[in-house]
Amino acid sequence: MKIIEKIIDESALEVPEILIGIELDKILYRMESDITQMGLKFEDYLKHLSKTKEDLRKEFRKDAEKKTKLALILNEIAKAEKIVADPEQVAKEVAAILEHYKDADPERARMHAENVLTNEKIFQFLESQ
């Protein structure tokens, strides 16, 4: 979305290093999970790429910084505009997640659903401006 890119680019927000690190950890965790779900060993994958985890952290740093900045900005917009996810929609989304992913943590599913639905409302708000 162009509006999101513009908001990120024009923001003078300095992202705390710890938040970037947390986002990098999430990115690498998802990548490792995806690779192991395909039946591969992450270490073998890294060898195939001739890279280390630290190399990947460096490669994904800009993306992590951008995602973190966006999350902080969206959170501030939600607070300022009093944008919240509809509890009924959250409950439906959680039920769908738990039905599809039998071993999913209900609290994490709720947080994910709330985040996604809130962000959708924020994007709708931004597009209407």
PDB file of C-alpha atoms in Angstrom:
ATOM      1  CA  MET A   1       0.000   0.000   0.000  1.00  0.00           C
ATOM      2  CA  LYS A   2       1.375   3.351  -0.973  1.00  0.00           C
ATOM      3  CA  ILE A   3      -0.127   5.093   2.038  1.00  0.00           C
ATOM      4  CA  ILE A   4       1.755   2.799   4.416  1.00  0.00           C
ATOM      5  CA  GLU A   5       5.053   3.319   2.598  1.00  0.00           C
ATOM      6  CA  LYS A   6       4.495   7.069   2.756  1.00  0.00           C
ATOM      7  CA  ILE A   7       3.731   6.994   6.475  1.00  0.00           C
ATOM      8  CA  ILE A   8       6.841   4.929   7.194  1.00  0.00           C
ATOM      9  CA  ASP A   9       9.089   7.021   4.950  1.00  0.00           C
ATOM     10  CA  GLU A  10       7.884  10.324   6.358  1.00  0.00           C
ATOM     11  CA  SER A  11       8.052   9.216   9.971  1.00  0.00           C
ATOM     12  CA  ALA A  12      10.966  10.512  12.027  1.00  0.00           C
ATOM     13  CA  LEU A  13      10.352   7.765  14.558  1.00  0.00           C
ATOM     14  CA  GLU A  14      13.492   6.148  15.953  1.00  0.00           C
ATOM     15  CA  VAL A  15      12.842   2.470  16.564  1.00  0.00           C
ATOM     16  CA  PRO A  16      14.405   1.060  19.744  1.00  0.00           C
ATOM     17  CA  GLU A  17      17.095  -1.521  18.965  1.00  0.00           C
ATOM     18  CA  ILE A  18      15.504  -4.099  21.260  1.00  0.00           C
ATOM     19  CA  LEU A  19      12.270  -4.018  19.224  1.00  0.00           C
ATOM     20  CA  ILE A  20      14.186  -4.544  15.992  1.00  0.00           C
ATOM     21  CA  GLY A  21      15.942  -7.502  17.611  1.00  0.00           C
ATOM     22  CA  ILE A  22      12.641  -9.004  18.690  1.00  0.00           C
ATOM     23  CA  GLU A  23      11.242  -8.645  15.162  1.00  0.00           C
ATOM     24  CA  LEU A  24      14.390 -10.221  13.705  1.00  0.00           C
ATOM     25  CA  ASP A  25      13.955 -13.140  16.114  1.00  0.00           C
ATOM     26  CA  LYS A  26      10.362 -13.571  14.907  1.00  0.00           C
ATOM     27  CA  ILE A  27      11.373 -13.485  11.244  1.00  0.00           C
ATOM     28  CA  LEU A  28      14.091 -16.076  11.762  1.00  0.00           C
ATOM     29  CA  TYR A  29      11.842 -18.258  13.911  1.00  0.00           C
ATOM     30  CA  ARG A  30       9.155 -18.299  11.207  1.00  0.00           C
ATOM     31  CA  MET A  31      11.759 -19.046   8.555  1.00  0.00           C
ATOM     32  CA  GLU A  32      13.229 -21.888  10.595  1.00  0.00           C
ATOM     33  CA  SER A  33       9.747 -23.284  11.325  1.00  0.00           C
ATOM     34  CA  ASP A  34       8.802 -23.198   7.631  1.00  0.00           C
ATOM     35  CA  ILE A  35      11.996 -24.990   6.645  1.00  0.00           C
ATOM     36  CA  THR A  36      11.670 -27.682   9.308  1.00  0.00           C
ATOM     37  CA  GLN A  37       8.003 -28.223   8.353  1.00  0.00           C
ATOM     38  CA  MET A  38       9.290 -29.040   4.865  1.00  0.00           C
ATOM     39  CA  GLY A  39      11.366 -31.795   6.442  1.00  0.00           C
ATOM     40  CA  LEU A  40      14.691 -29.984   6.172  1.00  0.00           C
ATOM     41  CA  LYS A  41      17.213 -29.100   8.846  1.00  0.00           C
ATOM     42  CA  PHE A  42      17.726 -25.381   9.234  1.00  0.00           C
ATOM     43  CA  GLU A  43      21.477 -25.855   9.632  1.00  0.00           C
ATOM     44  CA  ASP A  44      21.586 -27.692   6.286  1.00  0.00           C
ATOM     45  CA  TYR A  45      19.580 -24.899   4.694  1.00  0.00           C
ATOM     46  CA  LEU A  46      22.076 -22.339   5.999  1.00  0.00           C
ATOM     47  CA  LYS A  47      24.976 -24.417   4.667  1.00  0.00           C
ATOM     48  CA  HIS A  48      23.280 -24.610   1.272  1.00  0.00           C
ATOM     49  CA  LEU A  49      23.046 -20.803   1.254  1.00  0.00           C
ATOM     50  CA  SER A  50      26.598 -20.475   2.624  1.00  0.00           C
ATOM     51  CA  LYS A  51      25.205 -18.195   5.325  1.00  0.00           C
ATOM     52  CA  THR A  52      24.952 -18.003   9.084  1.00  0.00           C
ATOM     53  CA  LYS A  53      22.015 -16.900  11.212  1.00  0.00           C
ATOM     54  CA  GLU A  54      23.905 -13.653  11.755  1.00  0.00           C
ATOM     55  CA  ASP A  55      24.119 -13.156   7.961  1.00  0.00           C
ATOM     56  CA  LEU A  56      20.344 -13.572   7.752  1.00  0.00           C
ATOM     57  CA  ARG A  57      19.841 -11.140  10.631  1.00  0.00           C
ATOM     58  CA  LYS A  58      21.840  -8.542   8.698  1.00  0.00           C
ATOM     59  CA  GLU A  59      19.865  -9.224   5.503  1.00  0.00           C
ATOM     60  CA  PHE A  60      16.493  -8.939   7.218  1.00  0.00           C
ATOM     61  CA  ARG A  61      17.365  -5.966   9.421  1.00  0.00           C
ATOM     62  CA  LYS A  62      15.795  -3.326   7.151  1.00  0.00           C
ATOM     63  CA  ASP A  63      12.591  -5.353   6.881  1.00  0.00           C
ATOM     64  CA  ALA A  64      12.490  -5.843  10.658  1.00  0.00           C
ATOM     65  CA  GLU A  65      13.022  -2.137  11.240  1.00  0.00           C
ATOM     66  CA  LYS A  66      10.267  -1.255   8.768  1.00  0.00           C
ATOM     67  CA  LYS A  67       7.809  -3.757  10.288  1.00  0.00           C
ATOM     68  CA  THR A  68       8.562  -2.534  13.785  1.00  0.00           C
ATOM     69  CA  LYS A  69       8.154   1.104  12.793  1.00  0.00           C
ATOM     70  CA  LEU A  70       4.855   0.299  11.082  1.00  0.00           C
ATOM     71  CA  ALA A  71       3.574  -1.577  14.138  1.00  0.00           C
ATOM     72  CA  LEU A  72       4.429   1.356  16.412  1.00  0.00           C
ATOM     73  CA  ILE A  73       2.785   3.855  14.059  1.00  0.00           C
ATOM     74  CA  LEU A  74      -0.358   1.746  13.634  1.00  0.00           C
ATOM     75  CA  ASN A  75      -0.593   1.320  17.391  1.00  0.00           C
ATOM     76  CA  GLU A  76      -0.460   5.100  17.865  1.00  0.00           C
ATOM     77  CA  ILE A  77      -3.102   5.653  15.174  1.00  0.00           C
ATOM     78  CA  ALA A  78      -5.356   3.086  16.853  1.00  0.00           C
ATOM     79  CA  LYS A  79      -4.953   4.826  20.217  1.00  0.00           C
ATOM     80  CA  ALA A  80      -5.476   8.328  18.824  1.00  0.00           C
ATOM     81  CA  GLU A  81      -8.535   7.359  16.793  1.00  0.00           C
ATOM     82  CA  LYS A  82      -9.876   4.862  19.356  1.00  0.00           C
ATOM     83  CA  ILE A  83      -9.843   2.058  16.798  1.00  0.00           C
ATOM     84  CA  VAL A  84     -10.438  -1.412  18.232  1.00  0.00           C
ATOM     85  CA  ALA A  85     -11.348  -4.771  16.783  1.00  0.00           C
ATOM     86  CA  ASP A  86     -14.952  -5.913  17.127  1.00  0.00           C
ATOM     87  CA  PRO A  87     -14.998  -8.552  19.921  1.00  0.00           C
ATOM     88  CA  GLU A  88     -17.473 -10.722  17.986  1.00  0.00           C
ATOM     89  CA  GLN A  89     -15.223 -10.751  14.924  1.00  0.00           C
ATOM     90  CA  VAL A  90     -12.225 -11.544  17.135  1.00  0.00           C
ATOM     91  CA  ALA A  91     -14.079 -14.489  18.684  1.00  0.00           C
ATOM     92  CA  LYS A  92     -15.037 -15.828  15.239  1.00  0.00           C
ATOM     93  CA  GLU A  93     -11.467 -15.494  13.986  1.00  0.00           C
ATOM     94  CA  VAL A  94     -10.068 -17.209  17.091  1.00  0.00           C
ATOM     95  CA  ALA A  95     -12.534 -20.079  16.661  1.00  0.00           C
ATOM     96  CA  ALA A  96     -11.448 -20.481  13.032  1.00  0.00           C
ATOM     97  CA  ILE A  97      -7.753 -20.438  13.971  1.00  0.00           C
ATOM     98  CA  LEU A  98      -8.233 -22.999  16.760  1.00  0.00           C
ATOM     99  CA  GLU A  99     -10.275 -25.236  14.485  1.00  0.00           C
ATOM    100  CA  HIS A 100      -7.642 -25.118  11.748  1.00  0.00           C
ATOM    101  CA  TYR A 101      -4.595 -25.325  14.047  1.00  0.00           C
ATOM    102  CA  LYS A 102      -5.486 -27.840  16.752  1.00  0.00           C
ATOM    103  CA  ASP A 103      -2.343 -27.185  18.829  1.00  0.00           C
ATOM    104  CA  ALA A 104      -2.573 -23.371  18.666  1.00  0.00           C
ATOM    105  CA  ASP A 105      -2.386 -21.417  21.908  1.00  0.00           C
ATOM    106  CA  PRO A 106      -5.809 -19.756  22.434  1.00  0.00           C
ATOM    107  CA  GLU A 107      -4.313 -16.579  23.916  1.00  0.00           C
ATOM    108  CA  ARG A 108      -1.842 -16.148  21.060  1.00  0.00           C
ATOM    109  CA  ALA A 109      -4.659 -16.820  18.585  1.00  0.00           C
ATOM    110  CA  ARG A 110      -6.749 -14.102  20.270  1.00  0.00           C
ATOM    111  CA  MET A 111      -3.870 -11.617  20.189  1.00  0.00           C
ATOM    112  CA  HIS A 112      -3.192 -12.404  16.528  1.00  0.00           C
ATOM    113  CA  ALA A 113      -6.854 -12.066  15.538  1.00  0.00           C
ATOM    114  CA  GLU A 114      -7.219  -8.821  17.476  1.00  0.00           C
ATOM    115  CA  ASN A 115      -4.094  -7.409  15.862  1.00  0.00           C
ATOM    116  CA  VAL A 116      -5.095  -8.359  12.311  1.00  0.00           C
ATOM    117  CA  LEU A 117      -8.654  -7.082  12.671  1.00  0.00           C
ATOM    118  CA  THR A 118      -7.533  -3.839  14.315  1.00  0.00           C
ATOM    119  CA  ASN A 119      -4.983  -3.259  11.559  1.00  0.00           C
ATOM    120  CA  GLU A 120      -7.672  -3.824   8.926  1.00  0.00           C
ATOM    121  CA  LYS A 121      -9.797  -1.132  10.593  1.00  0.00           C
ATOM    122  CA  ILE A 122      -6.796   1.219  10.746  1.00  0.00           C
ATOM    123  CA  PHE A 123      -6.125   0.711   7.021  1.00  0.00           C
ATOM    124  CA  GLN A 124      -9.800   1.402   6.260  1.00  0.00           C
ATOM    125  CA  PHE A 125      -9.559   4.566   8.348  1.00  0.00           C
ATOM    126  CA  LEU A 126      -6.391   5.695   6.535  1.00  0.00           C
ATOM    127  CA  GLU A 127      -7.893   5.023   3.112  1.00  0.00           C
ATOM    128  CA  SER A 128     -10.941   7.109   4.003  1.00  0.00           C
ATOM    129  CA  GLN A 129      -8.809  10.162   4.853  1.00  0.00           C
TER     130      GLN A 129
END
